[in-house]
Short mmCIF file of C-alpha atoms in Angstrom, two decimals:
data_model
loop_
_atom_site.label_atom_id
_atom_site.label_comp_id
_atom_site.label_asym_id
_atom_site.label_seq_id
_atom_site.Cartn_x
_atom_site.Cartn_y
_atom_site.Cartn_z
CA MET A 1 -19.75 99.45 78.19
CA LEU A 2 -21.64 97.74 81.43
CA GLU A 3 -25.56 97.89 81.91
CA VAL A 4 -27.06 98.66 85.20
CA GLY A 5 -29.66 96.13 85.17
CA SER A 6 -26.84 93.68 84.20
CA LEU A 7 -25.20 93.78 87.93
CA ASN A 8 -28.23 92.45 89.07
CA ASN A 9 -27.69 88.84 87.52
CA VAL A 10 -24.53 88.74 89.56
CA GLN A 11 -23.72 86.72 91.98
CA PRO A 12 -21.33 86.84 94.92
CA VAL A 13 -18.18 84.40 94.75
CA ASN A 14 -19.77 82.82 98.24
CA SER A 15 -23.00 82.10 96.83
CA TYR A 16 -21.39 79.92 94.19
CA TYR A 17 -19.74 77.83 96.41
CA LYS A 18 -22.85 77.36 98.75
CA THR A 19 -24.30 76.14 95.47
CA GLN A 20 -21.70 73.73 94.68
CA ASP A 21 -21.59 72.27 98.06
CA THR A 22 -25.39 71.99 97.91
CA LEU A 23 -25.02 70.05 94.45
CA ASP A 24 -22.40 67.95 95.87
CA ALA A 25 -24.42 67.35 98.83
CA LYS A 26 -27.49 66.31 96.30
CA GLU A 27 -24.94 63.84 94.28
CA GLU A 28 -23.87 62.02 97.12
CA ASN A 29 -27.65 61.68 98.30
CA THR A 30 -28.48 60.15 94.99
CA GLU A 31 -25.20 57.75 95.29
CA LEU A 32 -26.66 56.53 98.69
CA ASN A 33 -29.91 56.42 97.98
CA LYS A 34 -29.13 54.18 94.80
CA LYS A 35 -26.75 51.86 97.46
CA ILE A 36 -30.26 51.37 99.60
CA GLU A 37 -32.22 50.93 96.70
CA GLU A 38 -29.78 47.78 95.53
CA LYS A 39 -29.64 46.54 98.61
CA ASN A 40 -33.19 46.39 99.03
CA TYR A 41 -33.44 44.51 96.02
CA ASP A 42 -30.79 42.23 96.55
CA GLU A 43 -32.41 41.09 99.59
CA LYS A 44 -35.68 41.36 97.90
CA LEU A 45 -34.68 39.15 95.75
CA LYS A 46 -32.70 36.82 97.71
CA LYS A 47 -35.98 36.13 99.42
CA SER A 48 -38.00 35.19 96.01
CA VAL A 49 -35.31 32.96 95.55
CA ASP A 50 -35.91 31.25 98.80
CA LYS A 51 -38.89 31.11 98.69
CA LEU A 52 -39.07 29.28 95.00
CA ASN A 53 -36.84 26.85 96.43
CA LYS A 54 -39.41 26.17 99.03
CA PHE A 55 -41.54 25.54 95.94
CA ILE A 56 -39.84 23.58 93.99
CA ASP A 57 -38.06 21.12 96.25
CA ASP A 58 -40.51 18.78 96.26
CA GLU A 59 -40.18 18.00 92.39
CA GLY A 60 -36.75 17.43 92.76
CA ALA A 61 -35.37 20.82 91.44
CA TYR A 62 -33.70 24.07 92.88
CA ALA A 63 -33.67 27.51 91.94
CA GLU A 64 -30.58 29.55 90.64
CA ILE A 65 -30.47 32.82 90.10
CA SER A 66 -27.52 34.83 87.77
CA THR A 67 -26.92 37.99 85.62
CA HIS A 68 -26.37 38.28 82.04
CA ASP A 69 -22.34 38.65 81.14
CA LYS A 70 -23.02 42.11 79.12
CA PHE A 71 -26.83 42.91 80.71
CA LYS A 72 -25.36 43.40 84.33
CA HIS A 73 -28.71 44.47 85.41
CA ASP A 74 -30.57 41.79 83.67
CA ILE A 75 -31.08 38.69 86.06
CA ILE A 76 -31.39 35.05 84.70
CA ILE A 77 -33.05 32.52 86.54
CA LYS A 78 -32.69 28.92 86.08
CA ILE A 79 -34.56 26.07 87.48
CA ILE A 80 -32.27 22.80 87.44
CA ASP A 81 -33.02 19.21 88.37
CA LYS A 82 -31.13 17.95 91.15
CA GLN A 83 -29.93 14.74 90.51
CA THR A 84 -28.81 15.73 86.90
CA LYS A 85 -27.84 19.15 87.11
CA GLU A 86 -30.01 19.76 83.98
CA VAL A 87 -31.47 23.02 83.28
CA ILE A 88 -35.03 22.76 83.18
CA MET A 89 -36.25 26.26 82.91
CA GLU A 90 -34.36 29.27 82.15
CA VAL A 91 -35.93 32.95 82.37
CA PRO A 92 -35.52 34.46 80.57
CA PRO A 93 -33.46 31.95 77.95
CA LYS A 94 -29.78 33.55 77.89
CA LYS A 95 -29.94 32.63 73.95
CA ILE A 96 -32.70 35.83 73.70
CA LEU A 97 -30.63 37.50 75.90
CA ASP A 98 -27.43 37.04 73.85
CA MET A 99 -29.32 37.73 70.36
CA VAL A 100 -30.27 40.96 71.75
CA ALA A 101 -26.46 41.82 73.03
CA LYS A 102 -25.20 41.17 69.59
CA MET A 103 -27.84 43.29 67.93
CA CYS A 104 -27.20 46.06 70.49
CA GLU A 105 -23.23 45.18 69.35
CA ILE A 106 -23.56 45.35 65.71
CA ALA A 107 -26.04 48.66 65.65
CA GLY A 108 -23.35 50.16 67.77
CA VAL A 109 -20.91 49.68 64.96
CA MET A 110 -23.13 51.12 62.65
CA PHE A 111 -23.53 54.14 64.19
CA ASP A 112 -19.94 54.71 65.31
CA LYS A 113 -19.28 53.98 61.33
CA LYS A 114 -21.43 56.83 60.57
CA ALA A 115 -20.05 59.22 62.69
#
């Protein structure tokens, strides 16, 4: 049996589509904002590395930037000797990120086996 008060919560079909279109537009806007933020981040990062290279140029070294193979958003900055191509400093150390990645992998395997 249908109660009279329950009809107040019924939305017309057109209202559903308008709501869905609004949600789709918000998702697209969010994705666009993320791309813009990533581009700005990349530009700022490049400028920072350029400044660092200018600063350490007199010391016979240069900075190189890369990302970790498992943690794509974690950057690694290496200071490399120009003549020997030896890594003088690495921030954060790749070994530490490798260790964290391995621990995450082990933890994931443990949780997968329990589930």
